[in-house]
Amino acid sequence: MKALVAVKRVVDYNVKVRVKADGSDVDIGNVKMSMNPFDEIAVEEAVRLKEAGKISEIVAVSLGEKKCEETLRTALAMGADRAIHVETDAKLEPLAVAKLLKAVADKEQPQLLLLGKQAIDDDANQTAQMLAALLNAAQGTFAAKVVLADNEVLVTREIDGGSETVALTLPAVISADLRLNEPRFVKLPNIMAAKKKPLEKVSPTDLGVDITPRVKVLKMAEPKTRQAGVKVAGVAELVEKLNQARVI
Amino acid sequence: MSVLIIAEHNNQQLNPATLHAVEAASKLGEVHLLVAGSGISAVVEAAGQVSGVAKVWSADAAYYGEGLAEEIAPLVVKLAEHYTHIGATATAFGKNLLPRVAALLDVPQISDLTEIIDAQTFVRPIYAGNAFETVQSDSAKLVLTFRSTAFTAAAAEGGHATVENVEAAPAQNLSRFVGRELTQSDRPELTQAKVVVTGGRALGSAEQFDALLTPLADVLGAAIGASRAAVDAEYAPNDIQVGQTGKVVAPELYIAVGVSGAIQHIAGMQDSKVIVAINKDADAPIFNIADYGLVGDLFEIVPQLTAALKQ
Ligand SMILES: Cc1cc2nc3c(=O)[nH]c(=O)nc-3n(C[C@H](O)[C@H](O)[C@H](O)COP(=O)(O)OP(=O)(O)OC[C@H]3O[C@@H](n4cnc5c(N)ncnc54)[C@H](O)[C@@H]3O)c2cc1C
């Protein structure tokens, strides 16, 4: 059984992103980039399923600029077998990404498609669900546990107020939430070995997908910033302040 | 222009989260609600009374009973021709369902929006709330999820909607509901609570998390939240995580106990009216946004605070 894992290259979560002075965009020139943390969890899950003998091959896919190769090499170092890079400098919206991934899936015919639940740049939380729709496949979003059986996969999902378990017919799309696992630390020999693993390049045109943006960004603004307030000396003063503020 | 909002419910009660989406959608046009479920007459009745709702579609089928996106999405698509906008609150339910609908309709989704400029123009946070983008789309149809804390709730009473049955779409049978485990709690729901007490990694264990925060939350009638580090360490369940990738809250009072104030945490609570931080590190970033900061050991301060509030 083959698994396809999608990995996005995003600004590292430690970077505090700022808006450019002219409000045209965020300023991410020269900042550290990493694999989207939730995608890392998705890759880890695929690797664990392979280690458990449940799946036989892991194909990592990334979409975007040339440097996505680095993200794919990370996935390969974690244990993916080969990589596909859908290379484009165009801005990709979630729907376009889902369409490109569907085109890759049509060729690769994976039984399991693993993605992160959300990318920490656009915070859209859409791609996995959209991909499932386009494939007419079942979806297990916000997965905290994945149990693969012969014809179905059991996914325990994080929901408001608790969790629920659904059984999905294969092929199925799963989006990883944070409690699914803890991604491994990649060791140097694996990084070296990953350099030799196959990495194929395709373009959106090769895949026959129209990626024209459907949403225009008009401007970017800084959030309203809160001012630091006062430090109080002790509990009595705090209670007094909260009474004055009429919040207790 | 009319807007279809997908109601969130448990087949018995309408989830108050939906009221925020209704209020937001009323800025876009006439609001209709879709109640899809199993044995939903009480929900349909409640939906019809929501202020500002003109029409309620009722779709009753066994396979709508558990809210599976695979089943409900085709039904929404069936109704979509009547609408310029289709929306829901950005809860786990809305986030799961709406992108599936958008893809089936081949239209864009704008997630977690916090402001409506006009019918095609919206504001939404990106990069953990470090930037707000204004986006516009000329798509004839748009799918939207609304951040509940950014919009007030429509009144649950006072409306007089017409009710119409809609025939169920064929069952998809792609997925099957197995079971659900909901946390039992008498506390207010986190995203609706007026006061939230949140614990961080500093609480040290699940036992201490409960022993310190429960009495404080009790005197305040508060909901309890947790930082991701506290969730990761299993001091608290995941569904009370506050932040970029957890829940977004904006209570009147937010008390952060032993929380450092990472950007991903702040993304979920910075719209709270009053923020209190209790932390032993005077330089913790949480103090940069707290209205009232108390530097000290939470194991001493929290019991003192609970005792003082009891009086
Ligand atoms: C992709 C991604 C998404 C994330 N999403 C979220 C999210 O949604 N929500 C979230 O919260 N985090 C999120 N995080 C994690 C976030 O970056 C921080 O790691 C987390 O918020 C830290 O939690 P904390 O403040 O409890 O722990 P710490 O950062 O360890 O802070 C503990 C604090 O307690 C203080 N302290 C220790 N002992 C005491 C004591 N005895 N008395 C008083 N104070 C004490 C310390 O001074 C410190 O400031 C995310 C991270 C990533 C990578």
XYZ file of C-alpha atoms and ligand atoms in Angstrom:
612
model
C 0.000 0.000 0.000
C 1.299 3.386 -1.016
C 1.060 6.606 0.987
C 1.330 10.111 -0.370
C 2.361 12.876 2.012
C 2.125 16.557 1.188
C 4.703 18.878 2.724
C 4.644 22.663 2.604
C 7.609 24.952 2.973
C 6.668 27.713 5.395
C 8.266 30.354 7.567
C 9.685 28.635 10.628
C 7.330 28.774 13.608
C 9.927 30.591 15.711
C 9.965 33.578 13.383
C 7.726 36.476 14.287
C 6.503 37.619 10.912
C 6.063 41.333 10.311
C 4.057 43.302 7.798
C 6.019 45.446 5.333
C 5.802 49.157 5.965
C 3.766 49.739 2.798
C 1.219 47.077 3.778
C 1.714 45.213 0.507
C 2.806 41.925 2.017
C 4.502 40.310 4.955
C 8.256 40.569 5.086
C 9.699 37.102 4.800
C 12.891 37.831 2.932
C 15.836 35.998 4.535
C 13.882 34.401 7.327
C 14.318 30.782 8.316
C 12.025 28.404 6.444
C 10.988 24.920 7.586
C 8.564 22.161 6.893
C 5.097 23.062 8.136
C 4.987 21.457 11.622
C 1.709 19.627 10.993
C 3.112 18.183 7.746
C 6.058 16.922 9.729
C 3.586 15.042 11.909
C 1.972 13.641 8.745
C 5.344 12.427 7.423
C 6.179 10.883 10.791
C 2.883 9.001 10.784
C 3.536 7.621 7.307
C 7.021 6.521 8.329
C 5.693 4.788 11.434
C 3.066 2.981 9.346
C 5.802 1.865 6.988
C 7.994 0.727 9.866
C 5.029 -1.264 11.160
C 4.770 -2.958 7.769
C 1.383 -1.418 7.005
C 2.460 0.535 3.972
C 5.159 -0.211 1.453
C 6.073 3.117 -0.092
C 5.939 6.778 0.902
C 5.883 9.475 -1.748
C 6.411 13.014 -0.498
C 5.043 15.874 -2.565
C 5.758 19.556 -2.256
C 4.425 22.391 -4.354
C 6.040 25.739 -4.967
C 9.366 27.427 -5.572
C 12.681 25.703 -6.252
C 13.632 25.647 -2.573
C 10.809 23.226 -1.782
C 13.461 20.670 -2.704
C 14.943 21.255 0.749
C 11.619 20.470 2.377
C 11.339 17.319 0.302
C 14.872 16.284 1.287
C 13.809 16.636 4.923
C 10.843 14.344 4.262
C 13.176 11.874 2.547
C 15.545 12.032 5.491
C 12.654 11.278 7.815
C 11.915 8.134 5.803
C 9.949 8.943 2.653
C 11.091 6.813 -0.305
C 10.865 9.306 -3.122
C 9.711 12.815 -3.795
C 7.740 14.762 -6.349
C 8.191 18.488 -6.653
C 5.477 20.408 -8.430
C 7.615 23.399 -9.217
C 6.114 26.838 -9.695
C 6.807 30.355 -8.529
C 3.134 31.210 -8.760
C 1.176 31.826 -5.599
C -0.866 28.743 -4.840
C -4.245 28.893 -3.147
C -5.513 25.867 -1.195
C -7.935 24.892 -3.976
C -5.117 24.938 -6.538
C -2.914 22.870 -4.233
C -5.730 20.362 -3.797
C -6.155 20.138 -7.581
C -2.441 19.614 -8.127
C -2.333 16.956 -5.428
C -5.323 15.257 -7.004
C -3.492 15.156 -10.334
C -0.462 13.600 -8.630
C -2.717 11.136 -6.807
C -4.412 10.150 -10.050
C -1.022 9.048 -11.332
C 0.325 7.529 -8.154
C -2.871 5.895 -6.904
C -1.993 6.030 -3.183
C -4.355 4.387 -0.708
C -3.518 6.852 2.018
C -3.016 10.599 1.615
C -1.556 12.363 4.620
C -1.421 16.125 5.104
C -1.094 18.554 7.997
C -4.324 19.982 9.338
C -3.250 23.541 8.676
C -0.296 25.455 7.329
C 1.062 27.925 9.843
C 1.467 30.674 7.243
C -1.996 31.089 5.707
C -3.734 29.243 8.570
C -6.376 28.204 6.003
C -7.093 24.637 7.137
C -8.617 23.639 3.786
C -6.318 21.578 1.603
C -6.907 18.068 2.954
C -10.674 18.468 2.932
C -10.590 19.868 -0.605
C -8.369 17.076 -1.823
C -10.727 14.497 -0.314
C -13.642 16.142 -2.107
C -11.865 16.176 -5.469
C -10.910 12.518 -5.103
C -14.396 11.641 -3.907
C -12.609 10.037 -0.985
C -13.287 9.850 2.736
C -11.640 12.382 5.034
C -10.271 12.060 8.544
C -9.371 15.571 9.571
C -7.576 16.669 12.767
C -6.360 13.129 13.339
C -5.048 12.186 16.783
C -4.823 8.459 16.075
C -4.664 6.398 12.908
C -5.197 2.641 12.771
C -4.841 1.061 9.368
C -6.781 -2.128 8.612
C -7.169 -3.939 5.298
C -9.991 -2.064 3.692
C -10.419 0.862 5.963
C -8.615 3.192 8.282
C -9.838 4.165 11.724
C -9.170 7.778 12.550
C -9.703 9.347 15.943
C -10.358 13.032 15.345
C -9.974 16.049 17.610
C -13.344 17.776 17.795
C -14.789 20.529 19.971
C -15.578 19.007 23.336
C -13.595 15.797 22.899
C -12.795 13.330 20.164
C -14.580 11.003 17.777
C -13.618 7.979 15.741
C -14.588 7.402 12.142
C -13.869 4.493 9.840
C -12.825 5.586 6.367
C -12.963 3.539 3.191
C -9.670 3.520 1.312
C -8.335 5.509 -0.388
C -8.690 8.126 2.319
C -7.317 11.564 3.120
C -6.076 12.254 6.639
C -5.019 15.570 8.135
C -2.688 15.421 11.112
C -3.300 17.200 14.384
C -0.609 17.735 16.973
C -1.316 14.777 19.233
C -0.963 12.236 16.428
C 2.728 11.731 17.173
C 5.979 13.477 17.877
C 8.166 13.755 14.778
C 11.602 12.195 15.008
C 14.842 14.081 15.077
C 16.577 13.475 11.762
C 20.129 12.160 12.071
C 22.989 13.145 9.817
C 23.400 9.749 8.059
C 19.732 9.931 7.072
C 20.239 13.415 5.683
C 23.148 12.110 3.608
C 21.137 9.103 2.407
C 18.204 11.356 1.503
C 20.373 13.170 -1.034
C 20.467 10.018 -3.134
C 16.747 9.310 -3.074
C 14.807 10.116 -6.274
C 13.222 13.547 -6.623
C 11.048 14.058 -9.665
C 10.027 17.460 -11.036
C 6.736 18.300 -12.666
C 4.996 21.565 -13.468
C 1.348 22.553 -13.007
C 1.129 22.575 -16.824
C 2.391 18.980 -16.974
C -0.401 18.103 -14.586
C -2.953 20.032 -16.621
C -4.125 22.117 -13.686
C -5.214 25.743 -13.886
C -3.750 27.467 -10.840
C -4.889 31.028 -11.594
C -5.541 32.746 -8.241
C -9.203 33.259 -7.428
C -8.654 35.498 -4.429
C -6.756 38.760 -4.521
C -4.871 40.114 -1.526
C -5.615 43.830 -1.345
C -3.482 44.661 1.645
C -1.795 43.411 4.746
C -2.066 45.088 8.138
C -0.404 44.735 11.508
C -2.677 43.392 14.208
C -3.965 45.825 16.775
C -1.253 45.672 19.346
C -2.048 45.495 22.993
C -0.117 47.662 25.370
C 1.529 46.100 28.344
C -0.443 47.112 31.402
C 0.747 47.351 34.957
C 2.458 44.941 37.267
C 0.607 44.598 40.522
C 2.324 43.986 43.832
C 0.149 41.164 45.044
C -3.166 39.363 45.075
C -4.996 42.090 47.005
C -4.049 44.719 44.455
C -4.974 42.418 41.584
C -8.433 41.786 43.003
C -8.904 45.517 43.521
C -7.964 46.210 39.884
C -10.270 43.511 38.599
C -13.096 44.968 40.654
C -12.405 48.396 39.230
C -12.374 46.960 35.716
C -15.730 45.311 36.524
C -14.665 41.926 35.256
C -15.272 40.027 38.502
C -28.257 38.065 -2.256
C -28.838 35.170 0.088
C -26.508 33.333 2.366
C -26.745 29.729 3.449
C -25.363 28.962 6.902
C -24.847 25.365 7.888
C -26.213 24.882 11.386
C -24.105 23.013 13.892
C -26.055 20.848 16.319
C -26.212 17.452 18.021
C -29.646 16.505 16.638
C -31.219 17.919 19.796
C -29.859 21.387 20.281
C -28.518 24.109 18.104
C -24.909 24.902 18.971
C -24.657 28.571 20.055
C -21.582 28.884 17.796
C -23.952 28.966 14.826
C -25.513 32.186 16.127
C -22.250 34.007 15.458
C -22.232 32.859 11.852
C -25.846 33.983 11.447
C -25.013 37.426 12.766
C -21.992 37.703 10.484
C -23.947 36.463 7.468
C -26.705 39.014 8.021
C -24.192 41.605 6.806
C -24.118 39.817 3.441
C -27.786 39.247 2.692
C -30.845 37.234 3.625
C -29.811 34.380 5.887
C -31.059 30.818 5.497
C -30.033 27.951 7.749
C -29.548 24.344 6.783
C -30.216 21.816 9.524
C -29.015 18.407 8.363
C -29.266 15.591 10.844
C -31.326 12.740 12.120
C -34.486 13.297 14.202
C -33.946 17.034 14.169
C -37.389 18.551 14.742
C -36.291 20.349 17.927
C -33.250 21.816 16.188
C -35.296 22.920 13.198
C -37.726 24.641 15.524
C -34.924 26.391 17.391
C -33.291 27.378 14.102
C -36.550 28.948 12.946
C -36.577 31.210 15.986
C -33.102 32.597 15.526
C -33.342 36.295 14.953
C -32.517 37.253 11.381
C -33.069 33.840 9.811
C -35.599 33.958 6.955
C -35.735 30.302 6.066
C -34.701 26.955 7.490
C -33.992 23.957 5.316
C -34.569 20.701 7.128
C -32.810 17.576 5.881
C -33.518 14.515 7.945
C -31.747 11.269 7.165
C -30.040 8.650 9.298
C -26.744 9.281 7.527
C -26.758 12.974 8.453
C -26.953 12.138 12.144
C -23.244 12.287 12.967
C -22.282 15.325 10.943
C -20.014 13.448 8.521
C -18.637 15.871 5.938
C -18.729 13.221 3.207
C -22.498 12.971 3.583
C -23.449 16.573 4.243
C -21.290 18.224 1.575
C -23.335 16.882 -1.406
C -26.514 18.144 0.268
C -25.054 21.623 0.625
C -23.957 21.497 -3.004
C -27.533 20.644 -3.984
C -28.795 23.809 -2.290
C -25.902 25.966 -3.410
C -27.416 27.257 -6.635
C -29.701 29.553 -4.614
C -26.856 31.248 -2.784
C -23.999 33.670 -3.310
C -22.338 32.739 -0.012
C -22.227 29.546 1.985
C -20.856 29.679 5.486
C -20.436 28.248 8.950
C -18.631 29.105 12.139
C -14.925 28.237 12.143
C -15.388 25.408 14.654
C -14.089 21.859 14.204
C -17.403 21.135 12.450
C -17.237 24.090 10.064
C -13.547 23.614 9.346
C -14.144 19.969 8.483
C -17.153 20.461 6.248
C -16.835 23.737 4.388
C -13.642 23.147 2.375
C -15.189 19.957 1.058
C -18.182 21.982 -0.105
C -15.960 24.650 -1.677
C -13.970 22.097 -3.651
C -17.105 20.336 -4.905
C -18.409 23.713 -6.070
C -15.011 24.690 -7.455
C -15.084 27.988 -5.580
C -12.599 29.497 -3.124
C -13.024 29.359 0.625
C -12.035 32.216 2.875
C -11.281 30.782 6.297
C -11.735 32.183 9.766
C -12.635 35.673 8.645
C -12.790 38.389 11.262
C -14.306 41.260 9.297
C -16.663 41.711 6.383
C -15.876 44.767 4.257
C -18.385 43.994 1.536
C -19.852 40.908 -0.114
C -16.581 40.110 -1.889
C -14.039 41.595 0.521
C -12.983 40.197 3.859
C -10.286 40.421 6.517
C -8.631 37.372 8.046
C -5.614 36.679 10.249
C -2.551 34.864 8.918
C 0.806 33.860 10.446
C -0.653 33.201 13.893
C -2.376 36.562 13.903
C 0.817 38.474 13.171
C -0.797 39.963 10.082
C -4.324 40.575 8.879
C -4.913 40.270 5.157
C -7.728 41.952 3.286
C -8.791 39.638 0.488
C -11.209 40.036 -2.358
C -12.700 37.582 -4.763
C -14.956 38.128 -7.756
C -16.096 34.521 -7.591
C -19.883 34.351 -8.118
C -20.060 32.078 -5.117
C -17.914 32.053 -2.006
C -17.528 29.695 0.894
C -16.735 31.350 4.222
C -15.982 30.383 7.789
C -16.437 33.028 10.458
C -14.346 33.423 13.581
C -16.968 33.419 16.306
C -15.189 35.838 18.630
C -15.115 38.474 15.878
C -18.889 38.598 15.519
C -21.599 38.923 18.143
C -24.202 36.192 18.351
C -27.624 36.587 16.774
C -30.432 36.369 19.330
C -31.663 32.808 19.708
C -35.255 34.057 19.851
C -37.391 36.507 17.955
C -37.155 35.155 14.420
C -39.956 33.677 12.329
C -38.379 31.624 9.602
C -40.290 29.508 7.152
C -39.318 25.853 7.231
C -38.907 23.758 4.141
C -37.875 20.145 3.834
C -35.084 19.301 1.486
C -34.728 15.814 0.155
C -31.558 14.108 1.308
C -28.768 13.720 -1.209
C -27.857 10.093 -1.899
C -25.795 8.429 0.827
C -22.077 8.404 0.029
C -21.003 5.605 2.365
C -17.375 6.684 2.196
C -17.016 6.841 5.945
C -18.705 5.433 8.980
C -19.135 6.923 12.433
C -17.660 4.689 15.121
C -17.884 6.576 18.380
C -17.472 9.832 20.221
C -16.003 10.750 23.574
C -17.092 14.088 24.880
C -15.641 15.659 27.987
C -18.362 16.041 30.575
C -18.263 19.430 32.167
C -20.568 21.785 34.007
C -18.381 24.695 33.069
C -19.252 27.234 30.429
C -18.034 26.326 26.961
C -14.586 27.776 26.367
C -15.368 29.942 23.347
C -18.578 31.296 24.908
C -17.294 31.875 28.445
C -17.057 35.343 30.001
C -14.039 34.319 32.049
C -11.283 31.914 31.040
C -8.553 30.597 33.317
C -5.711 29.064 31.351
C -2.908 26.905 32.644
C 0.490 26.392 31.090
C 3.355 23.971 31.367
C 4.279 25.437 34.749
C 1.383 23.622 36.392
C 3.661 20.593 36.321
C 1.161 17.727 36.320
C -2.441 16.915 35.498
C -3.173 16.666 39.229
C -1.770 20.112 39.984
C -3.470 21.544 36.912
C -6.820 20.403 38.310
C -6.061 21.122 41.944
C -5.065 24.723 41.287
C -7.225 25.792 38.384
C -10.534 24.118 39.191
C -11.193 26.032 42.441
C -10.179 29.302 40.776
C -12.425 28.625 37.799
C -15.227 27.645 40.157
C -15.230 30.941 42.040
C -15.147 32.862 38.783
C -17.651 30.698 36.904
C -14.910 30.378 34.341
C -14.014 27.974 31.579
C -10.590 26.342 31.740
C -8.102 26.596 28.906
C -4.599 25.248 28.376
C -1.480 26.105 26.457
C -0.191 23.615 23.933
C 2.690 22.705 26.191
C 0.179 21.790 28.905
C -1.763 19.693 26.397
C 1.376 18.040 25.061
C 2.363 17.133 28.606
C -1.133 15.671 29.078
C -2.103 17.978 31.907
C -5.226 18.884 29.978
C -7.266 17.592 27.032
C -6.596 18.902 23.546
C -10.022 20.421 23.051
C -9.263 23.150 25.597
C -6.059 24.284 23.889
C -6.134 28.017 23.240
C -4.160 29.439 20.351
C -3.364 29.548 16.668
C -4.042 25.875 16.224
C -6.443 25.464 19.118
C -9.433 27.579 20.058
C -9.769 31.301 19.766
C -11.336 32.955 22.776
C -12.155 36.542 23.654
C -13.673 36.601 27.132
C -14.124 39.617 29.374
C -11.369 38.266 31.588
C -8.517 35.932 30.670
C -6.176 34.707 33.385
C -2.984 33.094 32.092
C -1.337 31.009 34.794
C 2.219 29.870 34.142
C 1.936 30.581 30.426
C 4.937 32.143 28.702
C 3.002 33.902 25.953
C 4.359 32.405 22.726
C 2.919 33.995 19.570
C 0.951 30.842 18.852
C -0.759 31.140 22.223
C -1.368 34.872 21.994
C -3.040 34.337 18.598
C -5.876 32.642 20.440
C -6.556 35.085 23.266
C -5.327 38.567 22.420
C -8.827 39.907 21.851
C -9.785 39.218 25.467
C -11.008 42.370 27.179
C -8.819 42.134 30.263
C -5.771 39.890 30.456
C -4.118 38.863 33.706
C -0.799 37.048 33.724
C 0.694 35.157 36.637
C 4.251 34.106 35.940
C 7.427 33.892 37.967
C 9.560 35.220 35.129
C 9.202 39.000 35.040
C 10.408 38.990 31.433
C 7.896 36.457 30.113
C 6.383 37.773 26.855
C 2.873 37.343 28.241
C 3.482 40.477 30.347
C 3.810 42.513 27.134
C 0.118 42.078 26.483
C -1.281 41.617 29.994
C -3.310 44.407 31.539
C -2.361 43.179 34.991
C 0.770 41.195 35.616
C 1.634 39.457 38.827
C 5.202 38.215 39.090
C 5.576 35.245 41.381
C 5.135 31.564 41.991
C 1.758 30.378 40.816
C 1.679 27.680 43.477
C 1.486 30.448 46.082
C -0.470 33.026 44.129
C -3.298 30.948 42.702
C -4.550 29.594 46.062
C -4.299 33.122 47.511
C -6.254 34.510 44.586
C -8.905 31.822 44.879
C -9.250 32.537 48.592
C -9.435 36.289 48.051
C -12.112 35.922 45.376
C -14.202 33.706 47.639
C -14.640 36.585 50.055
C 2.768 24.799 14.788
C 2.632 25.217 16.204
C 1.386 25.541 16.686
C 1.233 25.913 17.999
N -0.026 26.223 18.439
C -0.185 26.575 19.728
C -1.480 26.900 20.254
O -2.482 26.842 19.547
N -1.562 27.241 21.557
C -0.467 27.304 22.386
O -0.618 27.624 23.571
N 0.749 27.019 21.909
C 0.909 26.640 20.621
N 2.159 26.319 20.190
C 3.248 26.194 21.190
C 3.858 27.512 21.592
O 4.847 27.861 20.642
C 4.502 27.395 22.978
O 5.418 26.345 22.985
C 3.475 27.123 24.097
O 2.404 28.047 24.022
C 4.168 27.231 25.425
O 3.310 26.830 26.446
P 3.517 27.336 27.943
O 3.484 28.801 27.975
O 2.554 26.585 28.783
O 4.947 26.728 28.306
P 6.349 27.436 28.484
O 6.715 28.228 27.291
O 7.259 26.379 28.963
O 6.085 28.476 29.645
C 5.893 28.159 30.972
C 5.895 29.464 31.728
O 5.601 29.217 33.085
C 6.435 30.019 33.901
N 6.577 29.330 35.185
C 7.266 28.192 35.445
N 7.129 27.837 36.728
C 6.316 28.746 37.300
C 5.779 28.925 38.618
N 6.039 28.046 39.599
N 4.995 29.975 38.843
C 4.723 30.863 37.846
N 5.184 30.756 36.602
C 5.974 29.707 36.327
C 7.714 30.166 33.153
O 8.364 31.357 33.535
C 7.234 30.210 31.719
O 7.002 31.522 31.272
C 2.344 25.969 18.861
C 3.607 25.664 18.373
C 3.758 25.277 17.065
C 5.111 24.933 16.569
